[in-house]
């Protein structure tokens, strides 16, 4: 998501075709690099304090999913922790 400049809180249905193609291209490249080297690529925001792109200390972390809109736990939803740069990946990106 970071390399594709898509905010992690975006709803899947709001992602335009061109953004989806960019996301797939970046995911494919990341996967192929990992396959070739046997190592994960550079993490630009995951578990970082400084953004790997803009070098700002603008990394945020949030638990996403796992509860319904009324705040009650939803056993069907899987939560995850996500990281993003508020400068490179603003809320509406």
JSON list of C-alpha atoms in Angstrom, two decimals, residues 36-79:
[
{"chain": "A", "resi": 36, "resn": "UNK", "atom": "CA", "xyz": [15.09, -13.75, -5.87]},
{"chain": "A", "resi": 37, "resn": "UNK", "atom": "CA", "xyz": [16.90, -12.69, -2.69]},
{"chain": "A", "resi": 38, "resn": "UNK", "atom": "CA", "xyz": [15.21, -14.88, -0.08]},
{"chain": "A", "resi": 39, "resn": "UNK", "atom": "CA", "xyz": [14.66, -11.78, 2.03]},
{"chain": "A", "resi": 40, "resn": "UNK", "atom": "CA", "xyz": [11.85, -9.31, 2.51]},
{"chain": "A", "resi": 41, "resn": "UNK", "atom": "CA", "xyz": [12.42, -5.93, 0.90]},
{"chain": "A", "resi": 42, "resn": "UNK", "atom": "CA", "xyz": [12.95, -2.68, 2.73]},
{"chain": "A", "resi": 43, "resn": "UNK", "atom": "CA", "xyz": [10.04, -1.79, 4.93]},
{"chain": "A", "resi": 44, "resn": "UNK", "atom": "CA", "xyz": [9.19, 1.86, 4.39]},
{"chain": "A", "resi": 45, "resn": "UNK", "atom": "CA", "xyz": [6.70, 2.23, 7.25]},
{"chain": "A", "resi": 46, "resn": "UNK", "atom": "CA", "xyz": [6.06, -1.15, 8.89]},
{"chain": "A", "resi": 47, "resn": "UNK", "atom": "CA", "xyz": [7.39, -1.13, 12.46]},
{"chain": "A", "resi": 48, "resn": "UNK", "atom": "CA", "xyz": [9.35, 2.06, 11.72]},
{"chain": "A", "resi": 49, "resn": "UNK", "atom": "CA", "xyz": [9.43, 5.46, 13.43]},
{"chain": "A", "resi": 50, "resn": "UNK", "atom": "CA", "xyz": [10.71, 7.43, 10.41]},
{"chain": "A", "resi": 51, "resn": "UNK", "atom": "CA", "xyz": [9.12, 7.19, 6.95]},
{"chain": "A", "resi": 52, "resn": "UNK", "atom": "CA", "xyz": [11.39, 5.50, 4.42]},
{"chain": "A", "resi": 53, "resn": "UNK", "atom": "CA", "xyz": [10.12, 7.82, 1.68]},
{"chain": "A", "resi": 54, "resn": "UNK", "atom": "CA", "xyz": [9.75, 11.35, 3.07]},
{"chain": "A", "resi": 55, "resn": "UNK", "atom": "CA", "xyz": [12.04, 10.81, 6.11]},
{"chain": "A", "resi": 56, "resn": "UNK", "atom": "CA", "xyz": [9.45, 12.47, 8.33]},
{"chain": "A", "resi": 57, "resn": "UNK", "atom": "CA", "xyz": [8.54, 11.21, 11.78]},
{"chain": "A", "resi": 58, "resn": "UNK", "atom": "CA", "xyz": [4.95, 10.87, 10.62]},
{"chain": "A", "resi": 59, "resn": "UNK", "atom": "CA", "xyz": [4.36, 7.12, 11.05]},
{"chain": "A", "resi": 60, "resn": "UNK", "atom": "CA", "xyz": [1.09, 6.15, 12.69]},
{"chain": "A", "resi": 61, "resn": "UNK", "atom": "CA", "xyz": [-0.08, 2.73, 13.84]},
{"chain": "A", "resi": 62, "resn": "UNK", "atom": "CA", "xyz": [-3.68, 1.56, 14.22]},
{"chain": "A", "resi": 63, "resn": "UNK", "atom": "CA", "xyz": [-5.56, -1.66, 14.80]},
{"chain": "A", "resi": 64, "resn": "UNK", "atom": "CA", "xyz": [-8.06, -2.09, 11.96]},
{"chain": "A", "resi": 65, "resn": "UNK", "atom": "CA", "xyz": [-11.01, -4.47, 11.88]},
{"chain": "A", "resi": 66, "resn": "UNK", "atom": "CA", "xyz": [-12.17, -6.97, 14.45]},
{"chain": "A", "resi": 67, "resn": "UNK", "atom": "CA", "xyz": [-15.22, -5.04, 15.62]},
{"chain": "A", "resi": 68, "resn": "UNK", "atom": "CA", "xyz": [-18.50, -3.94, 14.15]},
{"chain": "A", "resi": 69, "resn": "UNK", "atom": "CA", "xyz": [-19.45, -0.31, 13.58]},
{"chain": "A", "resi": 70, "resn": "UNK", "atom": "CA", "xyz": [-21.30, -0.20, 16.91]},
{"chain": "A", "resi": 71, "resn": "UNK", "atom": "CA", "xyz": [-18.13, -1.17, 18.78]},
{"chain": "A", "resi": 72, "resn": "UNK", "atom": "CA", "xyz": [-19.20, -4.73, 19.59]},
{"chain": "A", "resi": 73, "resn": "UNK", "atom": "CA", "xyz": [-16.75, -7.51, 18.90]},
{"chain": "A", "resi": 74, "resn": "UNK", "atom": "CA", "xyz": [-17.37, -9.34, 15.64]},
{"chain": "A", "resi": 75, "resn": "UNK", "atom": "CA", "xyz": [-16.10, -12.91, 15.66]},
{"chain": "A", "resi": 76, "resn": "UNK", "atom": "CA", "xyz": [-16.15, -13.00, 11.83]},
{"chain": "A", "resi": 77, "resn": "UNK", "atom": "CA", "xyz": [-13.84, -10.01, 11.43]},
{"chain": "A", "resi": 78, "resn": "UNK", "atom": "CA", "xyz": [-10.09, -10.36, 11.63]},
{"chain": "A", "resi": 79, "resn": "UNK", "atom": "CA", "xyz": [-8.20, -7.42, 13.07]}
]
